[in-house]
Short mmCIF file of C-alpha atoms and ligand atoms in Angstrom, two decimals:
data_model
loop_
_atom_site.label_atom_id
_atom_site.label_comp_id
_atom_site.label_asym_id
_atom_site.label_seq_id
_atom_site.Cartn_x
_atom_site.Cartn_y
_atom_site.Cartn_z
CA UNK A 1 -26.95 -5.30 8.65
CA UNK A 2 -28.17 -8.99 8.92
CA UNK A 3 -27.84 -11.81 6.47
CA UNK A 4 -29.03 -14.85 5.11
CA UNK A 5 -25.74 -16.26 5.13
CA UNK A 6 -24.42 -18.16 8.02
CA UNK A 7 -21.30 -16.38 8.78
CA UNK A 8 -20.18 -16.54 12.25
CA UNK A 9 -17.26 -13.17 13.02
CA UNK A 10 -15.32 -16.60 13.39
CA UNK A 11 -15.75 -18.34 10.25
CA UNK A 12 -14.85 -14.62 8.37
CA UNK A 13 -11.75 -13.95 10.54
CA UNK A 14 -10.80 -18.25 9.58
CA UNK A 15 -11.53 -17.48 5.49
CA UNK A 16 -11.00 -13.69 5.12
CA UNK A 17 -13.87 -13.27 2.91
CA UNK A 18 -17.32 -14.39 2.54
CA UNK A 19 -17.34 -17.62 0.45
CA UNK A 20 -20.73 -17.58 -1.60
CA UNK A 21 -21.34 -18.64 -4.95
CA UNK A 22 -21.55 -15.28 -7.80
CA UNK A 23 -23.62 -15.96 -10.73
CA UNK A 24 -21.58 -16.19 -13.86
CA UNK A 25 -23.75 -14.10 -15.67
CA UNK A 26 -24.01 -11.16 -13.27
CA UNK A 27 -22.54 -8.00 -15.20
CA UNK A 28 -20.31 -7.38 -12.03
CA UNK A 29 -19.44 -3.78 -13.41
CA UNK A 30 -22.94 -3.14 -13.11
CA UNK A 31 -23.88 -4.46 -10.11
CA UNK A 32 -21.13 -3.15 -8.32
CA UNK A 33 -21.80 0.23 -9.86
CA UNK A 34 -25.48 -0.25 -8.61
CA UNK A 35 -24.42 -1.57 -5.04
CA UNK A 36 -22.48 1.96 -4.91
CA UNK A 37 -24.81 4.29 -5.55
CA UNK A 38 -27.11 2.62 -3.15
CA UNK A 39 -25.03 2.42 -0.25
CA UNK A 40 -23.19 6.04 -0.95
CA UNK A 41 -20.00 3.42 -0.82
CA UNK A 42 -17.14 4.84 -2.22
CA UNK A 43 -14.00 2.12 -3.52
CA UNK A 44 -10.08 3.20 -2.90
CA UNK A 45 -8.02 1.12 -4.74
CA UNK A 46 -4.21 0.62 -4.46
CA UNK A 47 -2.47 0.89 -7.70
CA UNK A 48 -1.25 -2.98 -7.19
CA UNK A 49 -5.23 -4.03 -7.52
CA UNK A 50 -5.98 -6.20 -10.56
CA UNK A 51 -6.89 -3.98 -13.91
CA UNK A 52 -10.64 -4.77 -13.16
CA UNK A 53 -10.69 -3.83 -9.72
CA UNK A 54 -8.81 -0.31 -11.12
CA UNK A 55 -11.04 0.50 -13.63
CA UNK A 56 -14.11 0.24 -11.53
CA UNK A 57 -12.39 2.14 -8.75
CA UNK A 58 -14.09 5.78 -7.37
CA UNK A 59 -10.32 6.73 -6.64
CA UNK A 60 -7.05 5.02 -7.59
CA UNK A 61 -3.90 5.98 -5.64
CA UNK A 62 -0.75 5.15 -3.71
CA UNK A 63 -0.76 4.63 0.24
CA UNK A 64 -0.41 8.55 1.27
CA UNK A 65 -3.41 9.32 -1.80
CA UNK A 66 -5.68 6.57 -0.67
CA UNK A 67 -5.36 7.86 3.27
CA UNK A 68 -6.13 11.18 1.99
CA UNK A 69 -9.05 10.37 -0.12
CA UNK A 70 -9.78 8.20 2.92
CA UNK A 71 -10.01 11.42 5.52
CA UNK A 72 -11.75 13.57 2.61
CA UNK A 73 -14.73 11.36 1.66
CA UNK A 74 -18.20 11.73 2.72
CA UNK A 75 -19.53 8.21 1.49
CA UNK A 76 -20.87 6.09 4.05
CA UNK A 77 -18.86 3.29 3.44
CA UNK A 78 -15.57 2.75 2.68
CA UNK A 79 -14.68 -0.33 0.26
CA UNK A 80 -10.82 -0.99 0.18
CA UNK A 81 -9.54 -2.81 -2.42
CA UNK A 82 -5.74 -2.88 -1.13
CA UNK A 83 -4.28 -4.23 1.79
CA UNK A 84 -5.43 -4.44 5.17
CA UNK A 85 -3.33 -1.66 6.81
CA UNK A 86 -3.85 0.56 4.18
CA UNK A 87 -8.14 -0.39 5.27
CA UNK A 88 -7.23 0.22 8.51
CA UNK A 89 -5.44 3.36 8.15
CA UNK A 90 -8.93 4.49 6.86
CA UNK A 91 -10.98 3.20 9.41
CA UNK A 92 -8.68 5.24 12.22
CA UNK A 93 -9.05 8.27 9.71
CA UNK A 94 -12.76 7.84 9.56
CA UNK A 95 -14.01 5.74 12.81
CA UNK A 96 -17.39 6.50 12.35
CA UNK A 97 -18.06 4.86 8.81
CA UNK A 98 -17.80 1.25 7.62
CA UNK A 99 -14.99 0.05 6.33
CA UNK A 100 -14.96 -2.79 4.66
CA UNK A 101 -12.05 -4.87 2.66
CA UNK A 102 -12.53 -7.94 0.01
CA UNK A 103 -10.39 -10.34 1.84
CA UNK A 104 -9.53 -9.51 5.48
CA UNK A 105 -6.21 -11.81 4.71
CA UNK A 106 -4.89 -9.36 2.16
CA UNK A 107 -1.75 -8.48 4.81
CA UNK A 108 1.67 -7.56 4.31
CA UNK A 109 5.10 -8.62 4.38
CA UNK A 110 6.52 -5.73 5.51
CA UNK A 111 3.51 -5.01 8.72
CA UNK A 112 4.43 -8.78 9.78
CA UNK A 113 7.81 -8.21 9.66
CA UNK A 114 7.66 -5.74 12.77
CA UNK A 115 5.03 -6.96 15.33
CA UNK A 116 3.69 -3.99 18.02
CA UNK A 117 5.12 -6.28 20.95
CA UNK A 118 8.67 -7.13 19.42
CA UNK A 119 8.70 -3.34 18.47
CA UNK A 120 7.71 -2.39 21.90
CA UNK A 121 10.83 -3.68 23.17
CA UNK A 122 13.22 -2.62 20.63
CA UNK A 123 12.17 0.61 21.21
CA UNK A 124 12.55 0.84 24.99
CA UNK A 125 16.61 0.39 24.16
CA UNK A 126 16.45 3.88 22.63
CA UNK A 127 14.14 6.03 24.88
CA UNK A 128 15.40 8.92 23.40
CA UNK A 129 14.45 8.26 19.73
CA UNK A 130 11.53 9.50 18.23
CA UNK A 131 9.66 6.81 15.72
CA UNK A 132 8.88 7.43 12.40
CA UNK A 133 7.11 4.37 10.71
CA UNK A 134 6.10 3.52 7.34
CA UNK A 135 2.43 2.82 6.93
CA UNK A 136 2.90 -0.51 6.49
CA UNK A 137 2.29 -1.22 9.20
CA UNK A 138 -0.95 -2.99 11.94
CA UNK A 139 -2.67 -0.47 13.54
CA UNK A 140 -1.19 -1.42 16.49
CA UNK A 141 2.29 -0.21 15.56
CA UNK A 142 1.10 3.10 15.06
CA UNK A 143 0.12 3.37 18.30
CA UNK A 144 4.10 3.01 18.67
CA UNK A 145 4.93 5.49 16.28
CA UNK A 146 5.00 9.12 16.49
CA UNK A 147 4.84 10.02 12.90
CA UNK A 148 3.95 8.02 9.96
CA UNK A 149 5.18 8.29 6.28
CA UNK A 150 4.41 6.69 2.93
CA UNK A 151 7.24 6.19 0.21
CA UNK A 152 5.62 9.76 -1.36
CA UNK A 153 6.58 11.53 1.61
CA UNK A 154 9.33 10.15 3.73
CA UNK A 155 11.95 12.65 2.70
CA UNK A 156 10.02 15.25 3.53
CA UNK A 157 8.91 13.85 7.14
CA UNK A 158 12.33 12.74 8.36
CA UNK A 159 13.47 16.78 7.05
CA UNK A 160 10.86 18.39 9.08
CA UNK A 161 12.38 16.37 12.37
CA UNK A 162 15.04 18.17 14.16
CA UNK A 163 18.52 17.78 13.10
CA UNK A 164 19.81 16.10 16.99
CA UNK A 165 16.46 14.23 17.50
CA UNK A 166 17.36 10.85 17.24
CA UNK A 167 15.00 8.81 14.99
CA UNK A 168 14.00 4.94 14.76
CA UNK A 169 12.78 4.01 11.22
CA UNK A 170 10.95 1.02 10.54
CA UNK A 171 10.08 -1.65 9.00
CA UNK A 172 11.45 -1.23 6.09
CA UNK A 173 15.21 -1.43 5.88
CA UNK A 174 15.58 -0.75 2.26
CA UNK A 175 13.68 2.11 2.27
CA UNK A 176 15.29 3.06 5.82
CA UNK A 177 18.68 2.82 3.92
CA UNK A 178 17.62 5.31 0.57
CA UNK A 179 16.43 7.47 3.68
CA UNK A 180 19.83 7.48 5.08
CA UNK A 181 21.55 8.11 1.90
CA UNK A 182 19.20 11.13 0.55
CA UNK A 183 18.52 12.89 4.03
CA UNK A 184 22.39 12.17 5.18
CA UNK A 185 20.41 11.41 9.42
CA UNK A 186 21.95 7.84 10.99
CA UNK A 187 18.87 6.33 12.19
CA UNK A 188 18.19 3.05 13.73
CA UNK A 189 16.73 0.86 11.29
CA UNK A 190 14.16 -1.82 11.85
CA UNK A 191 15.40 -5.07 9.26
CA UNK A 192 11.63 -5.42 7.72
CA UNK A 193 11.07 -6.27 3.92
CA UNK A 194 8.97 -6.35 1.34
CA UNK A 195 8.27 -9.89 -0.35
CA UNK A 196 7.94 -8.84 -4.14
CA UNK A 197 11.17 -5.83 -3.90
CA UNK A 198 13.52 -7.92 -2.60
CA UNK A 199 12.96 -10.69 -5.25
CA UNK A 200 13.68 -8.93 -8.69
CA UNK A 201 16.75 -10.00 -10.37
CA UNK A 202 19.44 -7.79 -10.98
CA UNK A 203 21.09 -10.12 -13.77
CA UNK A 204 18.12 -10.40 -15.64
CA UNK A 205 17.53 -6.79 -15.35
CA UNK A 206 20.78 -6.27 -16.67
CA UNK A 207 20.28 -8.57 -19.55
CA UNK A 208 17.13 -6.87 -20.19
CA UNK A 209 18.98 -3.20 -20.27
CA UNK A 210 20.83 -4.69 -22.85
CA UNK A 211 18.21 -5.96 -25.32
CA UNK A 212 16.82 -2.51 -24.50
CA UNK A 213 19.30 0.00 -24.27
CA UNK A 214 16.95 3.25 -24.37
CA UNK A 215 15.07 1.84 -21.21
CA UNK A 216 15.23 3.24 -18.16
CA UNK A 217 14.93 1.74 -15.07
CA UNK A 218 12.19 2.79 -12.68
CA UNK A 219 11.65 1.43 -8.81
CA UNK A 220 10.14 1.90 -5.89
CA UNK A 221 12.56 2.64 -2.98
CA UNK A 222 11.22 -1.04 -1.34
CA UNK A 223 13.90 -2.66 -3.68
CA UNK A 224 17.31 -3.42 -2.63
CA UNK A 225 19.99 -0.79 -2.05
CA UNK A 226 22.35 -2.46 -5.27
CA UNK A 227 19.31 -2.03 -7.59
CA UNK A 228 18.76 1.33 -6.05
CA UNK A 229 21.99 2.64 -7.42
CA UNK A 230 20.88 1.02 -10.64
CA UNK A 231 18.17 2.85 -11.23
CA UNK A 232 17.16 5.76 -13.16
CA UNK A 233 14.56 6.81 -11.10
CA UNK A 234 13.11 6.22 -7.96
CA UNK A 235 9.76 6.78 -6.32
CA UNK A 236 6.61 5.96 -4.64
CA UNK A 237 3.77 4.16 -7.41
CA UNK A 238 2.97 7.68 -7.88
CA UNK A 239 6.06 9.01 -8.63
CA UNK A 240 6.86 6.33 -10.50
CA UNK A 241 3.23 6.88 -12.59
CA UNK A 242 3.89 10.64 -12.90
CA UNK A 243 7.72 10.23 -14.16
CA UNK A 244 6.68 7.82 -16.74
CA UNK A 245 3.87 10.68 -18.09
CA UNK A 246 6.62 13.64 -18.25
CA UNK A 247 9.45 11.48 -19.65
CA UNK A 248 10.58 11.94 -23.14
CA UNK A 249 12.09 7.94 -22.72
CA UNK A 250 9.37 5.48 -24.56
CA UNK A 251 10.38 1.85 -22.82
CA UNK A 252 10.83 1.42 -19.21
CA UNK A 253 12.15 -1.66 -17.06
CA UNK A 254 9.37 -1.31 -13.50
CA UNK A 255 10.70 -2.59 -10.25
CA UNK A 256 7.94 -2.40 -8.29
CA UNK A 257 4.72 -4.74 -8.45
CA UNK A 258 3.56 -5.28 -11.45
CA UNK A 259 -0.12 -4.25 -11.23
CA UNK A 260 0.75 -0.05 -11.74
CA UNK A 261 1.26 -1.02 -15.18
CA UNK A 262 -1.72 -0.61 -16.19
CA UNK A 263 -2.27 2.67 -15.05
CA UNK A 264 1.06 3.55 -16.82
CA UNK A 265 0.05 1.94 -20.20
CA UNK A 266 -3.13 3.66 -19.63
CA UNK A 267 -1.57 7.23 -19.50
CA UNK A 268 0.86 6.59 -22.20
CA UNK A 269 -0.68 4.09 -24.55
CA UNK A 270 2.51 4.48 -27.32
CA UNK A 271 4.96 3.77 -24.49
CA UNK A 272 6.47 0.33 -23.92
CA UNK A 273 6.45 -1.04 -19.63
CA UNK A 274 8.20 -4.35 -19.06
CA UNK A 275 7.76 -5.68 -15.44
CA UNK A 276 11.51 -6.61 -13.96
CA UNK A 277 11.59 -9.88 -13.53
CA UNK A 278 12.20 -11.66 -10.46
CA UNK A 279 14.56 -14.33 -9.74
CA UNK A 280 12.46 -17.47 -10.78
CA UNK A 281 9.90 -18.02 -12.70
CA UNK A 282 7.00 -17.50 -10.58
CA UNK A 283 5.21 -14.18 -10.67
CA UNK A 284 6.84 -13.06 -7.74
CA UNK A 285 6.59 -9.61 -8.73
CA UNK A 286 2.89 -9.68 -8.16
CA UNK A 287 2.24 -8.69 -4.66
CA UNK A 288 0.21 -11.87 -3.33
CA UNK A 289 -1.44 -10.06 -0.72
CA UNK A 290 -3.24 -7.59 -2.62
CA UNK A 291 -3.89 -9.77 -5.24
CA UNK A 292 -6.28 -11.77 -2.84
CA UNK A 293 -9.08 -9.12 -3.73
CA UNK A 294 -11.08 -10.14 -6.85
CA UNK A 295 -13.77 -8.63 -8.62
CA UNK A 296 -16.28 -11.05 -7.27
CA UNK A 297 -14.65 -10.90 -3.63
CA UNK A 298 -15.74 -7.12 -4.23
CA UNK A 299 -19.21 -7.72 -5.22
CA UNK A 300 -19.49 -9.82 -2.29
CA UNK A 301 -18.45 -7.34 0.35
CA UNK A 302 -20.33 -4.56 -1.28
CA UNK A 303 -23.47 -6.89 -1.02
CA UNK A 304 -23.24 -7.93 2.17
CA UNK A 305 -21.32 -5.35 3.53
CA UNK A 306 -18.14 -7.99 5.18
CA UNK A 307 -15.51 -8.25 6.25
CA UNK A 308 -15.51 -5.06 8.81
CA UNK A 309 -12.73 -3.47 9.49
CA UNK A 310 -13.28 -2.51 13.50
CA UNK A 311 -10.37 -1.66 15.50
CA UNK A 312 -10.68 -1.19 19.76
CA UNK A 313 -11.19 2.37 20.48
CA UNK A 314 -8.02 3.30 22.03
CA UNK A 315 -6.14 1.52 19.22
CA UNK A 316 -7.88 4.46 17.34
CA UNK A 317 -7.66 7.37 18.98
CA UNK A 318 -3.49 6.72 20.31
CA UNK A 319 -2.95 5.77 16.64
CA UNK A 320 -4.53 8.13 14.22
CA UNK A 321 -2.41 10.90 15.99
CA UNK A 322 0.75 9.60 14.41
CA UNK A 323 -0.89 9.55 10.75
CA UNK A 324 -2.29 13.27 11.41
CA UNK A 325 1.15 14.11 11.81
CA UNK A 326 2.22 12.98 8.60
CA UNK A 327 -1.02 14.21 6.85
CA UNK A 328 -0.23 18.09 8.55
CA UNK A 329 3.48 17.80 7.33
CA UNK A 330 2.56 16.35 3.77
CA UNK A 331 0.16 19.08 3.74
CA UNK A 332 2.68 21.71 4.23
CA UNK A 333 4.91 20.20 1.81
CA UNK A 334 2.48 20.41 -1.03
CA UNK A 335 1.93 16.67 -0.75
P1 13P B 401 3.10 3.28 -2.38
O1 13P B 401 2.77 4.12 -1.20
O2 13P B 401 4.24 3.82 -3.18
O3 13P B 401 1.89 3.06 -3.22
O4 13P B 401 3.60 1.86 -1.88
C1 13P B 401 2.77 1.01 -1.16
C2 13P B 401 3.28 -0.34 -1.10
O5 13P B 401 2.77 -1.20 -0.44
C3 13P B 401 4.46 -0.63 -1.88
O6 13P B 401 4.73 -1.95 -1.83
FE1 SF4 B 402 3.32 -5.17 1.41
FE2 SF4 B 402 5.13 -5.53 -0.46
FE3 SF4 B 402 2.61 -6.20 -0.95
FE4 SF4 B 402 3.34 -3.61 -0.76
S1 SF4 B 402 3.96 -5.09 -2.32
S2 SF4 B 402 1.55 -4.58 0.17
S3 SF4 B 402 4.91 -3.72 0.81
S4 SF4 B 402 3.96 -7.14 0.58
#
């Protein structure tokens, strides 16, 4: 695909997104809509995408959904509205189609917390240990990794590893601790975080609880161990989605990014979701990589068809076997 832009592989890698003017008066709903059917382009969204980007979405799901949908679909391009692992994670699922994301820069805190050459190391101190990674992680690490997991499915991928096989988790620590605690394995835990679950604060949450005593609190097993025990529930976006949908409780306090909210109100329109606040007054709680991609950003790369995801070939074929593994045991597992 050629265009009449000037935009050197470069430039795009230096901006993460092609910088071009949108009309103001384009109906992007519709143009997008039209740029879809067109190009047989399908768009995954991650729960955490802004309400517009949602509700113009072909599928709308949490990391493990979105990977799925990603192996599944027979469009011919692949538009990612999430993060760039998650894109990537597609791309190794489905090398031979175009993958494209908004803004190449939408990244991670938790994927740069545990870089494939740092890991590489750390794990040659425990040759015996088998690796089970979050996806959040580059491509690259999951060429380190024998098995991959998402929040959705981590108990069940750490239970279907033998009970003496010694297991490196990473990067997330908090989520490597709630692993710990519900599975009752020791594993060696990589210290990664994630920017917006270690930031909510527990005070205000508790000050909250008490202007709303029939709330319960909901988070995502990213958040801190002492907010962990806090909490009423705890699960993936999903499971966080799907308990607010069976629950007879009306109000509920969300620790976890603030953009599944709208799929909550959206599925319970007389229920009441307050975001947990973080510690200051910024709106930390909004993740500020995903919320790089913008409606327009999405025109854009629809249009033009940029920024590519490409990966090198071997990065492909050494990594995809680790998230096959976790797709066959999810599988299994009714996931
Ligand atoms: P989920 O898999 O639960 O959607 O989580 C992804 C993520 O990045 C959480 O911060
Ligand atoms: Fe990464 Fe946290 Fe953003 Fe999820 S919310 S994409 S874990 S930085």
């Amino acid at each position: 695909m050629t265009t009449e832009l000037d935009f050197s592989p470069e430039k795009l890698q230096k901006l993460g997104f092609l910088d071009v003017d949108v009309d103001p008066t384009l109906d992007l709903f519709e143009e997008i809509n039209k740029l879809k059917k067109e190009k047989n382009a399908i768009i995954l969204a991650h729960y955490y995408q802004e309400p517009d980007i949602q509700d113009i979405a072909d599928y709308i799901g949490d990391s493990l959904g979105l990977s799925q949908e990603a192996a599944r679909t027979e469009a011919d391009i692949i538009v990612f509205a999430g993060v760039h692992f998650m894109a990537e994670t597609a791309k190794m699922l489905s090398p031979h189609k175009k993958v494209i994301l908004p803004d190449l820069k939408a990244g991670c805190s938790l994927a740069d917390a545990c870089p494939a050459p740092l890991f590489k190391k750390f794990k040659e101190k425990y040759p015996d240990h088998i690796v089970v990674s979050y996806v959040n992680t580059s491509a690259e690490m999951k060429t380190l990794t024998d098995i991959c997991c998402t929040s959705t499915n981590a108990v069940q991928i750490i239970e279907s590893i033998p009970k003496d096989q010694p297991i490196i988790f990473a990067p997330d620590i908090n989520l490597g601790r709630y692993l710990v605690k519900k599975t009752g394995r020791d594993m060696v835990l990589w210290n990664g975080t994630c920017m917006v679950h270690e930031i909510f604060s527990e005070e205000k949450i508790a000050k909250l609880r008490m202007r709303h005593p029939n709330a319960l609190l909901i988070a995502h097993p990213e958040c801190e161990e002492s907010l962990l025990e806090k909490a009423d529930y705890i699960g993936s976006t999903t499971g966080l989605l799907k308990f607010t949908m069976r629950s007879e409780a009306t109000e509920f306090i969300v620790a976890t990014e603030a953009g599944i909210i709208h799929q909550m109100e959206k599925s319970s329109p007389h229920k009441t979701f307050i975001p947990a606040p973080p510690e200051n007054t910024c709106a930390c709680n909004e993740c500020p990589h995903m919320k790089l991609n913008t409606l327009e950003k999405l025109y854009v790369c629809m249009k033009y068809e940029m920024p590519e995801v490409i990966l090198p070939e071997w990065v492909i074929r050494e990594g995809v076997k680790s998230i096959d593994r976790m797709l066959e045991i999810s599988a299994k597992a009714g996931l």
